[in-house]
Structure formats: C-alpha cells, structure tokens
PDB file of C-alpha atoms in Angstrom:
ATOM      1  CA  UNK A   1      84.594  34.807  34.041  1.00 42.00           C
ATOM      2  CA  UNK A   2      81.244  36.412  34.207  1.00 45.00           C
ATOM      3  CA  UNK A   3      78.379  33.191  35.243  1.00 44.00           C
ATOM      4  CA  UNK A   4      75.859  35.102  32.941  1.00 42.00           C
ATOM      5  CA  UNK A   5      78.192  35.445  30.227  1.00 39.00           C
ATOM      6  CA  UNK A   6      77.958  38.097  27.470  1.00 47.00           C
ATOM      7  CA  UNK A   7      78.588  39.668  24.083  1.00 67.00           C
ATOM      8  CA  UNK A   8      81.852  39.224  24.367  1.00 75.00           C
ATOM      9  CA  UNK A   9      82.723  39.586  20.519  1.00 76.00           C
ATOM     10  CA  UNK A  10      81.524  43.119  18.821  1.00 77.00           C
ATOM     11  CA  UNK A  11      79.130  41.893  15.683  1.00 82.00           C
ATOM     12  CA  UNK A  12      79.671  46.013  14.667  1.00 78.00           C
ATOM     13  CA  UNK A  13      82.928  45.449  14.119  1.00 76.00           C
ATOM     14  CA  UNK A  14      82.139  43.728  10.787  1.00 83.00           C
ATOM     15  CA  UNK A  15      78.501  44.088  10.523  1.00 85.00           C
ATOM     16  CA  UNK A  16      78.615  48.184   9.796  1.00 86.00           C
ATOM     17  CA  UNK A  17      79.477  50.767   7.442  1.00 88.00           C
ATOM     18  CA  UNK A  18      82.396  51.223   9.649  1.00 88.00           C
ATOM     19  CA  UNK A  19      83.598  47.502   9.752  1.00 88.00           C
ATOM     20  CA  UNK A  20      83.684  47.055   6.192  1.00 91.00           C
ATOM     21  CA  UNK A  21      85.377  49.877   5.501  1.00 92.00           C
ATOM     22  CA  UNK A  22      88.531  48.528   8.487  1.00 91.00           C
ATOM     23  CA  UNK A  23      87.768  44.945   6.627  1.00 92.00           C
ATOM     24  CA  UNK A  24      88.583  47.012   2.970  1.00 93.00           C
ATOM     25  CA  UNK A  25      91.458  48.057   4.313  1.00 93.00           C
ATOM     26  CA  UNK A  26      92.723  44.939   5.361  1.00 94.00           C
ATOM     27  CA  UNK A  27      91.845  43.060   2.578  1.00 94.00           C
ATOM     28  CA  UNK A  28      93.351  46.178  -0.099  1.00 94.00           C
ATOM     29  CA  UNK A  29      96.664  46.578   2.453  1.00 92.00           C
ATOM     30  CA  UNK A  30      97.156  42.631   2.493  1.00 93.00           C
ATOM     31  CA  UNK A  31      97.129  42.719  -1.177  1.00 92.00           C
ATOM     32  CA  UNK A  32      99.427  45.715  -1.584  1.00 91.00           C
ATOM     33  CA  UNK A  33     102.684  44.117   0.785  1.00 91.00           C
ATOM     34  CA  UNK A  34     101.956  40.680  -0.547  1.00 91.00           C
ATOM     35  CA  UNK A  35     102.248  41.734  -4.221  1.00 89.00           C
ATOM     36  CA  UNK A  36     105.090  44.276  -3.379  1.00 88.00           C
ATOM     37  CA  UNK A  37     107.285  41.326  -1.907  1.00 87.00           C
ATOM     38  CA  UNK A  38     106.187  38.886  -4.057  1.00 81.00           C
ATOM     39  CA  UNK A  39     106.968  40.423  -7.573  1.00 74.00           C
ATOM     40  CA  UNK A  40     106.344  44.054  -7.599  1.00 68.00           C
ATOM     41  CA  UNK A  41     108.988  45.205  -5.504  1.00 71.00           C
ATOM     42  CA  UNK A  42     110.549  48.416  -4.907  1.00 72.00           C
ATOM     43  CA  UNK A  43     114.189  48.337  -5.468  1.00 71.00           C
ATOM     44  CA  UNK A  44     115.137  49.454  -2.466  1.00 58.00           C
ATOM     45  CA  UNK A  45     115.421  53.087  -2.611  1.00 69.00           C
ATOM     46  CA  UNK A  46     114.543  55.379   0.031  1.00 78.00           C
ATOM     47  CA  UNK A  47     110.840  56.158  -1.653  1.00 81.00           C
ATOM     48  CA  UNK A  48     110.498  52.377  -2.186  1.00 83.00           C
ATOM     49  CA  UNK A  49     110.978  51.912   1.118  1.00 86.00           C
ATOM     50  CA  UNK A  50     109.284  54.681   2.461  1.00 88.00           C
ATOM     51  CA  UNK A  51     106.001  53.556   0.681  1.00 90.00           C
ATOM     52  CA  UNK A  52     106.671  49.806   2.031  1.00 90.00           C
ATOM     53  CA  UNK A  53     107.024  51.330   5.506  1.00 92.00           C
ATOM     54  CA  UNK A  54     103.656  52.990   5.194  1.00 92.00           C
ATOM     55  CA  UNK A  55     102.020  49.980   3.595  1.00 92.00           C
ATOM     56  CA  UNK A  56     103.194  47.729   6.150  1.00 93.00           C
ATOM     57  CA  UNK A  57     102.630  50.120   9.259  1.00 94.00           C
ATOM     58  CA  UNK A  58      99.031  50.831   8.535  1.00 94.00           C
ATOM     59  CA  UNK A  59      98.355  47.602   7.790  1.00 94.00           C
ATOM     60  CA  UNK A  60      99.712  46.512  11.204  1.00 95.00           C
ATOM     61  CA  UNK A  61      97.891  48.685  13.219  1.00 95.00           C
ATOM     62  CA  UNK A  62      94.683  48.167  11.268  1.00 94.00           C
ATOM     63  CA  UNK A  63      94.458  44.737  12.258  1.00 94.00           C
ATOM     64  CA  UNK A  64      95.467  45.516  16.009  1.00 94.00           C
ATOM     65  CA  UNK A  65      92.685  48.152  15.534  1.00 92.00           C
ATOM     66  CA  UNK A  66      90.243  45.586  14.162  1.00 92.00           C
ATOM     67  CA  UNK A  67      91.476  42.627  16.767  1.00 91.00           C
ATOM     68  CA  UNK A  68      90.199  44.847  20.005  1.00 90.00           C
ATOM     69  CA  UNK A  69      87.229  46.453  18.398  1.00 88.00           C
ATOM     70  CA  UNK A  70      86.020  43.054  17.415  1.00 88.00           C
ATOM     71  CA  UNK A  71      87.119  41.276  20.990  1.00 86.00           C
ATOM     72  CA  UNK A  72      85.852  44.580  22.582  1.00 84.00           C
ATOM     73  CA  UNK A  73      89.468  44.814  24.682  1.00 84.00           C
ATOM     74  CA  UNK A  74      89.856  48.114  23.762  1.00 79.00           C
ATOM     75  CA  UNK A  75      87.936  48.830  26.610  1.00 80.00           C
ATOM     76  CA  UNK A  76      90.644  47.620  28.972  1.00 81.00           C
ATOM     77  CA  UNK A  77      93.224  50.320  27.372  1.00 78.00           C
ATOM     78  CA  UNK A  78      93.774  53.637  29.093  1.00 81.00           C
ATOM     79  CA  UNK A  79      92.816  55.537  25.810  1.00 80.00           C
ATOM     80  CA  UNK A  80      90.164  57.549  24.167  1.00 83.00           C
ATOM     81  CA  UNK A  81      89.197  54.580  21.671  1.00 82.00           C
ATOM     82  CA  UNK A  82      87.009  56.714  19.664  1.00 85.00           C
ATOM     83  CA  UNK A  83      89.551  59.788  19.347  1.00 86.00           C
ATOM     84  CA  UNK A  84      92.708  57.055  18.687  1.00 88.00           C
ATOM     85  CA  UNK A  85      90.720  55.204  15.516  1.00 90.00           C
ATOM     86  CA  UNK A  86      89.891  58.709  14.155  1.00 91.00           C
ATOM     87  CA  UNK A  87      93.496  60.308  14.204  1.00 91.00           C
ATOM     88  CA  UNK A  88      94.637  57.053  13.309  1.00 92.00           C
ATOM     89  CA  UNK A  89      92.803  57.023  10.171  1.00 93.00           C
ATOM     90  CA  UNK A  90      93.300  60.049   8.971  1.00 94.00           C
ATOM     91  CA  UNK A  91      96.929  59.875   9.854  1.00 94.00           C
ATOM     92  CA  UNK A  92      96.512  56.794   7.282  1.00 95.00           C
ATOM     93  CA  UNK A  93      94.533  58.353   4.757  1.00 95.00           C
ATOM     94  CA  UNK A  94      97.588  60.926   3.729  1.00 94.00           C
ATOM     95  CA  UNK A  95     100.019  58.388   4.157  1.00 94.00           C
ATOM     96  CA  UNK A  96      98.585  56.175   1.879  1.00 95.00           C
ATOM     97  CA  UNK A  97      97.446  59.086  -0.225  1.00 95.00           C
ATOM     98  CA  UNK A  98     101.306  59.929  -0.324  1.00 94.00           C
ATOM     99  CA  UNK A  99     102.415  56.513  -0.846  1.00 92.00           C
ATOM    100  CA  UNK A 100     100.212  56.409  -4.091  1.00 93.00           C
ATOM    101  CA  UNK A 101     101.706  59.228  -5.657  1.00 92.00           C
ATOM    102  CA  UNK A 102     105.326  58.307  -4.952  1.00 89.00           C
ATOM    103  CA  UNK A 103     105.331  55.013  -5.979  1.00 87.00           C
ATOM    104  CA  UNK A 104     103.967  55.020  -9.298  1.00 88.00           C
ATOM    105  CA  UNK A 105     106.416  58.313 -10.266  1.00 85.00           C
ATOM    106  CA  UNK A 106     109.153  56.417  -9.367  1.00 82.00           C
ATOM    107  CA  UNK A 107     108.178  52.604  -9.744  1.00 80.00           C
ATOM    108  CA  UNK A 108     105.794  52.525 -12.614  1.00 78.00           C
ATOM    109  CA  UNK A 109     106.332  53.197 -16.473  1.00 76.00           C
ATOM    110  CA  UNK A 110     104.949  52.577 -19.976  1.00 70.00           C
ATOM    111  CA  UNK A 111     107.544  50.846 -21.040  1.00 74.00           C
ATOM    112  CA  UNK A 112     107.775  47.197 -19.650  1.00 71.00           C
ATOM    113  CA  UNK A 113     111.263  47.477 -17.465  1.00 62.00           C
ATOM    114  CA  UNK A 114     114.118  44.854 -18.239  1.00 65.00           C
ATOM    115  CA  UNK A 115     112.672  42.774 -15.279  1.00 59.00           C
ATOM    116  CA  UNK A 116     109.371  42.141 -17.428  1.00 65.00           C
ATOM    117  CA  UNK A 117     105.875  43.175 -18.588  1.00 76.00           C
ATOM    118  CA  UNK A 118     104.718  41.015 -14.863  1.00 78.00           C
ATOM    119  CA  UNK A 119     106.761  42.986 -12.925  1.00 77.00           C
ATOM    120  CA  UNK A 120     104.974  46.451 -14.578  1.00 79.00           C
ATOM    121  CA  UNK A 121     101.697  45.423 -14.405  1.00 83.00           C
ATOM    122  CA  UNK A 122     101.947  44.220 -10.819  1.00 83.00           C
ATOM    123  CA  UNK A 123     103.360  47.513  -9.487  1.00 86.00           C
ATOM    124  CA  UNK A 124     100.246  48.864 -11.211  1.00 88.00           C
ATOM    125  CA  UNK A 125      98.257  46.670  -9.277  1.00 90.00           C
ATOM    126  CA  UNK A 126      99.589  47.796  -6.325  1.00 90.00           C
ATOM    127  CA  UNK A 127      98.872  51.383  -7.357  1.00 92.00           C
ATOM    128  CA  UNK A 128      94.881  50.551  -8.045  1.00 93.00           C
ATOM    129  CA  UNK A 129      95.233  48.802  -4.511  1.00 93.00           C
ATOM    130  CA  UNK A 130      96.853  51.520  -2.428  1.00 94.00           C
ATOM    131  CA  UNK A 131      94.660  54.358  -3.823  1.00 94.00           C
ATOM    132  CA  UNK A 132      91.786  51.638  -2.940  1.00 94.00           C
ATOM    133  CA  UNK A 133      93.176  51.421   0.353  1.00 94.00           C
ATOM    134  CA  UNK A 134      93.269  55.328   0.793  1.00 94.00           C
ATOM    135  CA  UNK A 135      89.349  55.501   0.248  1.00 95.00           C
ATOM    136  CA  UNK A 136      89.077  53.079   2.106  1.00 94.00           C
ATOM    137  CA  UNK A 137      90.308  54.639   5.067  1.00 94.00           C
ATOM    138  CA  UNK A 138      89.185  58.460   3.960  1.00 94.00           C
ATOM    139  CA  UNK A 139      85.737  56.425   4.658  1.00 93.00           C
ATOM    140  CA  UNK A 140      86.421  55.362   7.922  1.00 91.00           C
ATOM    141  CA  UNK A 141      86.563  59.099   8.700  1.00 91.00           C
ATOM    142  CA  UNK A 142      83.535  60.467   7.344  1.00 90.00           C
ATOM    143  CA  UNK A 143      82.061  57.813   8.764  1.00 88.00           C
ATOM    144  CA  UNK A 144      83.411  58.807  12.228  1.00 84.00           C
ATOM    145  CA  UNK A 145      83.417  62.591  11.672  1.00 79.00           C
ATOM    146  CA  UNK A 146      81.351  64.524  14.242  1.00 62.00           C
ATOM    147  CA  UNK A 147      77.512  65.129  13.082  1.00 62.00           C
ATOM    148  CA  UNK A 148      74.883  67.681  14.553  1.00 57.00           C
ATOM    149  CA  UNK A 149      73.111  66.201  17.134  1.00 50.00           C
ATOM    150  CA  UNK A 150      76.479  63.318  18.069  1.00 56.00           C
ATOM    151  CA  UNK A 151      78.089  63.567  20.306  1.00 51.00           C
ATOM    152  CA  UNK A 152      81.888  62.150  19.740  1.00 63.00           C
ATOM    153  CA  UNK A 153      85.398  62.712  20.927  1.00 74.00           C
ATOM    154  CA  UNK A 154      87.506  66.108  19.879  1.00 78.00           C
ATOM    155  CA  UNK A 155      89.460  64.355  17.245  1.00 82.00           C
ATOM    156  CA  UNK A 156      86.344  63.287  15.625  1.00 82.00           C
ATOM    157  CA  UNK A 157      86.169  67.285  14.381  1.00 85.00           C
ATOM    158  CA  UNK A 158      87.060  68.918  12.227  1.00 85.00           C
ATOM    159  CA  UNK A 159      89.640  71.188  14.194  1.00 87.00           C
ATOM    160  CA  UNK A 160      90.637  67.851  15.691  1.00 86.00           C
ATOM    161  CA  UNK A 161      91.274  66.099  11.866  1.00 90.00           C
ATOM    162  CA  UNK A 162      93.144  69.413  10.805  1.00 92.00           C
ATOM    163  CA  UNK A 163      95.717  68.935  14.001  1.00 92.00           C
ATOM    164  CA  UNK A 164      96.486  65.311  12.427  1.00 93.00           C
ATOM    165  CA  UNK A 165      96.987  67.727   8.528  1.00 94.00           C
ATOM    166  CA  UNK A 166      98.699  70.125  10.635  1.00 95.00           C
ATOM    167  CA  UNK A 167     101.141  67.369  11.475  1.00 93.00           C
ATOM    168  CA  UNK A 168     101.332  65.744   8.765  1.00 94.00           C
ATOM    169  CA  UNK A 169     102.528  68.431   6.627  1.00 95.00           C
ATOM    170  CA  UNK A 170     104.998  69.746   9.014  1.00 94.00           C
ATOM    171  CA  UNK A 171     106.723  66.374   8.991  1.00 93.00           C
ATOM    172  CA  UNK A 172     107.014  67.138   5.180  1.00 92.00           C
ATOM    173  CA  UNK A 173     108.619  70.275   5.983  1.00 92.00           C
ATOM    174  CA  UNK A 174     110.939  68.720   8.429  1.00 91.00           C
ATOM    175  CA  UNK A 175     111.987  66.047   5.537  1.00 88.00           C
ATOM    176  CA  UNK A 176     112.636  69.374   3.165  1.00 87.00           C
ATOM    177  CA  UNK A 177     114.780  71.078   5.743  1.00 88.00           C
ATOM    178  CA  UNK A 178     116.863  67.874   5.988  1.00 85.00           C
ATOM    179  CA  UNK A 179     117.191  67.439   2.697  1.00 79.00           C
ATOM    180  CA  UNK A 180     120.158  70.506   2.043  1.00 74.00           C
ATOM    181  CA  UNK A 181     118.148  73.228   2.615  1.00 71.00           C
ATOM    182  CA  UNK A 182     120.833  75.118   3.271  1.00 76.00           C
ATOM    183  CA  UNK A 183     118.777  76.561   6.763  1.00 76.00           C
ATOM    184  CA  UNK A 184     121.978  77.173   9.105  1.00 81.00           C
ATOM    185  CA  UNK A 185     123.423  80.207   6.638  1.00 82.00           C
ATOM    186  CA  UNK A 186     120.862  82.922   8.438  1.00 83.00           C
ATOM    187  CA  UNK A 187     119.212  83.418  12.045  1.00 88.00           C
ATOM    188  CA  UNK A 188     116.454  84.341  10.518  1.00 88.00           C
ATOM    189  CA  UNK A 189     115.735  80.809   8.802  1.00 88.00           C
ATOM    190  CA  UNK A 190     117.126  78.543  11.595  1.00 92.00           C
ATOM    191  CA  UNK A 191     113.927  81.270  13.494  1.00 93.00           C
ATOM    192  CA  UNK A 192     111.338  79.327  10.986  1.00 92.00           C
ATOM    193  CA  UNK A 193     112.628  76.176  12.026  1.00 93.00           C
ATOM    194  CA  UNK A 194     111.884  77.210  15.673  1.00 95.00           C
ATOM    195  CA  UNK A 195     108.632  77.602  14.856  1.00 94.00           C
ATOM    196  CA  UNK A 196     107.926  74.714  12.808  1.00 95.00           C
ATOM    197  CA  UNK A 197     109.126  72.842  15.678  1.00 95.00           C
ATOM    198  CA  UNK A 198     107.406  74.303  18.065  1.00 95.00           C
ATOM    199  CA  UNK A 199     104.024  74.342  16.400  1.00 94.00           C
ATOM    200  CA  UNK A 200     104.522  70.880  15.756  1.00 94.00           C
ATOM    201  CA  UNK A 201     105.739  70.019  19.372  1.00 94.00           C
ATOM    202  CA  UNK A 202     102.667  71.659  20.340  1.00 92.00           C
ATOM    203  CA  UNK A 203      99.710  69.854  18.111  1.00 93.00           C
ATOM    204  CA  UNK A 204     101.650  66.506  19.244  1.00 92.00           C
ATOM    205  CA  UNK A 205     100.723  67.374  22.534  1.00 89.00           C
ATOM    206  CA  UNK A 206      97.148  68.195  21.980  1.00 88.00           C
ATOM    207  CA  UNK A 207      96.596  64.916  20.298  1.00 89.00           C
ATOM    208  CA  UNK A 208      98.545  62.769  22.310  1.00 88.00           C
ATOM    209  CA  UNK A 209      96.348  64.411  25.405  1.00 85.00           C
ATOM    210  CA  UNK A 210      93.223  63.917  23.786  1.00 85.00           C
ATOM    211  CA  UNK A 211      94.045  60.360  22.579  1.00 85.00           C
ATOM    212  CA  UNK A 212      94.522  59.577  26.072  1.00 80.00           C
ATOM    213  CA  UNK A 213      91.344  61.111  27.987  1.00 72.00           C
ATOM    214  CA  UNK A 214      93.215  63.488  29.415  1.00 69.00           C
ATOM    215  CA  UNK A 215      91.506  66.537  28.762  1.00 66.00           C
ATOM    216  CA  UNK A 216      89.990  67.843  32.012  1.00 62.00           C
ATOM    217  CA  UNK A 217      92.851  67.176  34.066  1.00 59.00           C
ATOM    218  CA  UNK A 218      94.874  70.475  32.636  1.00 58.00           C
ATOM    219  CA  UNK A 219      94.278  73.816  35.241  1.00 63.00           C
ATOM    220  CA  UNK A 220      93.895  75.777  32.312  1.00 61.00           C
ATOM    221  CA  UNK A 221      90.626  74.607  29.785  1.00 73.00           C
ATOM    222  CA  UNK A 222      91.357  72.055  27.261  1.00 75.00           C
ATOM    223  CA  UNK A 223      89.186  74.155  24.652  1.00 76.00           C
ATOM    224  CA  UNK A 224      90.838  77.777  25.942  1.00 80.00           C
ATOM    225  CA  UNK A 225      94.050  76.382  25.681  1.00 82.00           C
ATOM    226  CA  UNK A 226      93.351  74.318  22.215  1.00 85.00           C
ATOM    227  CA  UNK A 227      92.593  78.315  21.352  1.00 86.00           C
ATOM    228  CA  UNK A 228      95.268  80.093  22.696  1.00 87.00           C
ATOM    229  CA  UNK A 229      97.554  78.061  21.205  1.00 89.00           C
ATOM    230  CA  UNK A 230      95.673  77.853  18.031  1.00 91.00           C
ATOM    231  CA  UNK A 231      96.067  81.591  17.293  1.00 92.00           C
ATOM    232  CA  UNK A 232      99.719  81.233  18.218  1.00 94.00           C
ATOM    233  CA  UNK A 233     100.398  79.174  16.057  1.00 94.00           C
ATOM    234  CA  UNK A 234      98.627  81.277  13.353  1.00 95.00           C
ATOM    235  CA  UNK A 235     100.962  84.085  14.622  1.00 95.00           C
ATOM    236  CA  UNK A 236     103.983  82.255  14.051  1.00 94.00           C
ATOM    237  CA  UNK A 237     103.724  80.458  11.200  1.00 95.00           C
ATOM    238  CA  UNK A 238     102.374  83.895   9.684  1.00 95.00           C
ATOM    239  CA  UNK A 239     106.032  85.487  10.503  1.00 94.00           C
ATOM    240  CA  UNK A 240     107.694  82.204   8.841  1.00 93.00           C
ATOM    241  CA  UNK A 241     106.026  81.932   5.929  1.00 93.00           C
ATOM    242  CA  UNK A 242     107.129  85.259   5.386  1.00 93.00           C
ATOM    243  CA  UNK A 243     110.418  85.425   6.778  1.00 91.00           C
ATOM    244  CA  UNK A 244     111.628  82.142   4.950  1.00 89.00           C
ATOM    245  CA  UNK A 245     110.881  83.138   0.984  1.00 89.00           C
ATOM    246  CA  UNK A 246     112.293  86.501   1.481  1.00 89.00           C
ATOM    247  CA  UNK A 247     115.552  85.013   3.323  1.00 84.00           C
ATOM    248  CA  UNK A 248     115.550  82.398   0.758  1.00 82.00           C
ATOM    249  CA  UNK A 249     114.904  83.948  -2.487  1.00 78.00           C
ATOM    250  CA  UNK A 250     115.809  87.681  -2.725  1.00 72.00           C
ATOM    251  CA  UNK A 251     118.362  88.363  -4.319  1.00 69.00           C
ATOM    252  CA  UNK A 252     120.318  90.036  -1.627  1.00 71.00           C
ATOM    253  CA  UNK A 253     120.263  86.609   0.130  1.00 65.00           C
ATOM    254  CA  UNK A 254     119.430  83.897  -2.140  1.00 65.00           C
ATOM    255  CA  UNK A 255     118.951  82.863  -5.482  1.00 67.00           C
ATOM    256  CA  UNK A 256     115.158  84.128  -7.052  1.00 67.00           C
ATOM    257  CA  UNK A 257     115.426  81.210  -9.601  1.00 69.00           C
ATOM    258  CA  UNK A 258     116.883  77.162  -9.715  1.00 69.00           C
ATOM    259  CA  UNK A 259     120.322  77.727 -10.615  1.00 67.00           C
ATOM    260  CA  UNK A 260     121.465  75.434 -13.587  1.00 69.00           C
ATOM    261  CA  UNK A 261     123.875  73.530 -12.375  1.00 71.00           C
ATOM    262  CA  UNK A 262     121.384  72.280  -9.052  1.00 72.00           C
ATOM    263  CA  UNK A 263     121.384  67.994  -9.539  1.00 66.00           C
ATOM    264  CA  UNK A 264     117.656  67.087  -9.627  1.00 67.00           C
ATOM    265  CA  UNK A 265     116.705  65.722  -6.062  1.00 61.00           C
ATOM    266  CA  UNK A 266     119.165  67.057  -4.329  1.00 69.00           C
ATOM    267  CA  UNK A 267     119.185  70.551  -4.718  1.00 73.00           C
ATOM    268  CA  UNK A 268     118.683  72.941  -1.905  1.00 75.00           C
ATOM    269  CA  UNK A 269     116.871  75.781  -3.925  1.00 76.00           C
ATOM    270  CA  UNK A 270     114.127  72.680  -4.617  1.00 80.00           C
ATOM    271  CA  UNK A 271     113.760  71.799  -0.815  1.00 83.00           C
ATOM    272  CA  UNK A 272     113.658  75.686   0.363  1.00 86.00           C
ATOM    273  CA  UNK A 273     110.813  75.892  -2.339  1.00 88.00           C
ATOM    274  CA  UNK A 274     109.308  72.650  -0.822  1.00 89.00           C
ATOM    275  CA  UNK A 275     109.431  74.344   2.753  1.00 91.00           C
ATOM    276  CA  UNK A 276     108.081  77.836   1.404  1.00 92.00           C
ATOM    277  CA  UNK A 277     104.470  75.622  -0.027  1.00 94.00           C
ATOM    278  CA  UNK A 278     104.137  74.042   2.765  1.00 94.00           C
ATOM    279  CA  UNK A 279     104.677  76.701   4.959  1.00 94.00           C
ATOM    280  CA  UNK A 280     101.815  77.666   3.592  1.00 95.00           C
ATOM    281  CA  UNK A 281      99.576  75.127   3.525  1.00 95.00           C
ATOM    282  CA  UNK A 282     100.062  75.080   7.331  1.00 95.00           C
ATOM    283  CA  UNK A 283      99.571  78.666   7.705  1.00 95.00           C
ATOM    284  CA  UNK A 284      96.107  77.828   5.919  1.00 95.00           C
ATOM    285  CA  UNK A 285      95.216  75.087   8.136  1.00 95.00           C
ATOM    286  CA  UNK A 286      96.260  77.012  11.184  1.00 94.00           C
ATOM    287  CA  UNK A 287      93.987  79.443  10.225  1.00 94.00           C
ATOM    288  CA  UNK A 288      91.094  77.384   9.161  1.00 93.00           C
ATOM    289  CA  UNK A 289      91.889  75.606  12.664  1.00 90.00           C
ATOM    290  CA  UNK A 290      91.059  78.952  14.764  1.00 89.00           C
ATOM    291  CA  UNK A 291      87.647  79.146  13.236  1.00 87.00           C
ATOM    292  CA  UNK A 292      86.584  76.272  13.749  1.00 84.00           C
ATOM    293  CA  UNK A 293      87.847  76.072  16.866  1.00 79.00           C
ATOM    294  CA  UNK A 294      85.282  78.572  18.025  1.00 73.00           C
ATOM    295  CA  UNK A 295      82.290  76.393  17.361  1.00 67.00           C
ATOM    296  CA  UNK A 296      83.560  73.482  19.628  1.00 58.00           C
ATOM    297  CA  UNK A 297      81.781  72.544  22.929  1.00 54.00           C
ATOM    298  CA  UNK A 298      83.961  69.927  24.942  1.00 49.00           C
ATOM    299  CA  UNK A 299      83.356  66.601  26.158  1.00 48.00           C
ATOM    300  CA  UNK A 300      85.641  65.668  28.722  1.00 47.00           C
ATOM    301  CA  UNK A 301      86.739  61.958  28.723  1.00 48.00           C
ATOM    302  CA  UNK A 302      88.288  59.913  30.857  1.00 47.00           C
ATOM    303  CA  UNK A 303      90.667  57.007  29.751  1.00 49.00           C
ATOM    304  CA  UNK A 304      88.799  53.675  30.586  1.00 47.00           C
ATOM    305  CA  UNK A 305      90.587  51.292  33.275  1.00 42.00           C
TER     306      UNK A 305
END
C-alpha cells in the first residue's frame, strides 16, 4: 500500500459526459434483461435469443468496463484501455441497434397477444429501452472519437470505427451464407467466401493488435500495413461483389427473381440477396476506409504492465 495514499477511485468515471453516458447504459441495459425475464420475454426463438444474448453481453461488459475505469485497475491490464472502450462501444452500438429492430418485428404487435395487453406493452418497453441504450452508447463514441488537436488511440478514428463496421457487417454476411445460400454449387462463389473470410480474418487482426498496444512491434509499419491491406481488401471485395450477383442471379446460373414456391426465412435466393447488399456495404466501407486511412499519423502504444 502506498504510505501517501492516493486517488485511488476515478471521480471521471461518473462525474463526465463520458460516465453518464456508461451509467445510461447500465441503468437502460438493467432495465431491458430485467423486464425481458420478468414478463416480456422472448419465446425462445433464435432472434429472441439472439437479442437476449446481446442485451445481456453488453450489459456485462459495461459494468466490467465501468468497475476498472472507476477503481482505475485498468491500468494493471496489458491493453490499450482507450482503443478497447472505443471498439467496444461501437461494437455495442450496432448490436443494440440490431437488437432493436429484430425484436420488435418479431416480438411486438398491435394486437394484445393471447398472453395479455402487460405482456405487449412491456416488450414495448423494452424496445423504448434498447433504442435508449443504443444512444446511449453511439454517445460514448462521439464522445471518444478523435478531435483536431487530441491526441487518442487508432480505434478512436474514424478508419479505426469503420474496421469495427467492417466487421460487423461481414459477420452478417457470414450468418447469410449459413443460412442455405446455396454457396458450394460454383468455385466462383465458394471464391467470395474466401474473401469475406479473409478480409475479415484480417481487420480482426488489426483490432485485436491495436487493442493490445501492439502496434510498433510489427517489422513492417502499423500505418503502411493498415494501408496495404486496406486497398486489398478494396481489391477483393470489388471482385466479390461482382462475382457473387452475377453467379447468383443470371439466368445461366441462377434464378434473376424469388421463385414462388421459396418458404419465407428460409429461402436461399433471400440469403444470396442478403450477401449481395452487404457485399456492398463492405465494399463501401472498404473504400471509405482507404481514404481516410491516408490522413492518419500514428501513435504507438504500449500495453501498460
């Protein structure tokens, strides 16, 4: 124990734009899984579930995020504290964002189910509470996105946010390709799912690197290779998000329109559709990713000890 003592408790972690935005989230994702298991529910389906797991996830780590920030232990961890909270929001920013949508197309109706008016107007609750929750933590970053003049860690940028996008949307076309999308029946499709997975492989790596300080320890530049790989990626998803719709819905090869007879929610032409979007949406981000990528100067961290 230090003789002088200390500040050992952080008074910023509540007393701060950014502390009451962590404490909104607590409070908003408390409310959410408490009302879900007490009478909300979500019947047990894979989206109900899904939208639990994210609920009760982020609300997990928030409070293991608030706990060290507050009790200043983060300091002991072999991380890039500033560049984990960051990612970590945003990460939870779409997957609350996602969990808001889902549940109320698939929990929530105008009619009062046979379970009650209660049980209706508590899933609605939950709704109000989780799109709450999603501000709250879209504030968190803005409040920690990098300003002129402040210097913060790479994932407080915005190439660094659009790596957590990047991989957040190519988990969504992972869950389309899984979901009968029929990807096996030419080389040329099971080539896009090479390079979804090796795009995403790749932006894993650059965050998990820069989440743990490890950026100047590469031989090759952290901000060359971010680069390199950058307009790689750009390359490759550029030949995918070509080679999949034409491989999917010429005629020659596939079917241009939803065939009648396809069972909502399971159909393959839906999912290949799903994958063509997103596809993309990637592509876009990829892009926007290289630009900005330009206008980065590197601060090298090390992982405190």
């Amino acid at each position: 124990m230090n003789p002088q003592g200390g500040q050992y408790l952080n008074k910023a972690a509540v007393l701060s734009p950014l502390g009451a935005a962590r404490l909104s989230q607590l409070a908003l994702g408390c409310s959410v899984v408490a009302m879900v298991t007490h009478s909300a529910g979500y019947s047990g389906g894979s989206y109900g579930v899904f939208c639990m797991a994210v609920w009760c996830a982020c609300f997990t780590v928030t409070t293991v995020v608030f706990f060290l920030d507050a009790t200043r232990l983060h300091a002991c961890l072999p991380v890039s504290w500033d560049n984990l909270t960051v990612a970590f929001a945003a990460l939870a920013t779409l997957m609350y964002v996602t969990a808001s949508v889902v549940y109320p197309v698939y929990f929530v109706t105008a009619e009062c189910p046979y379970a009650g008016c209660e049980v209706r107007n508590f899933r609605i609750a939950v709704t109000i509470c989780s799109v709450g929750a999603s501000l709250a933590y879209a504030a968190e970053v803005v409040l920690s996105r990098a300003k002129p003049g402040r210097v913060v860690g790479y994932m407080a940028t915005v190439s660094g946010l659009l790596k957590v996008v990047q991989g957040f949307v190519a988990c969504v076309i992972f869950g389309a390709l899984a979901n009968g999308s029929e990807y096996t029946r030419h080389a040329a499709t099971i080539y896009c799912v090479v390079v979804y997975t090796v795009c995403f492989a790749a932006t894993t790596v650059v965050v998990i690197v820069t989440v743990s300080g490890r950026t100047g320890c590469q031989r090759l530049p952290f901000d060359r290779f971010v680069v390199v790989y950058t307009l790689l990626a750009v390359l490759l998803y550029l030949s995918a998000s070509v080679t999949w719709p034409v491989f999917c819905f010429d005629s020659k090869y596939g079917s241009p329109g939803r065939p009648s007879s396809c069972p909502r929610g399971r159909c393959p032409w839906d999912s290949k559709v799903v994958v063509a979007v997103f596809s993309f949406v990637n592509l876009a981000l990829y892009v926007a990713d290289l630009a900005y990528s330009q206008r980065i100067r590197f601060v090298h961290q090390s992982p405190r000890v």
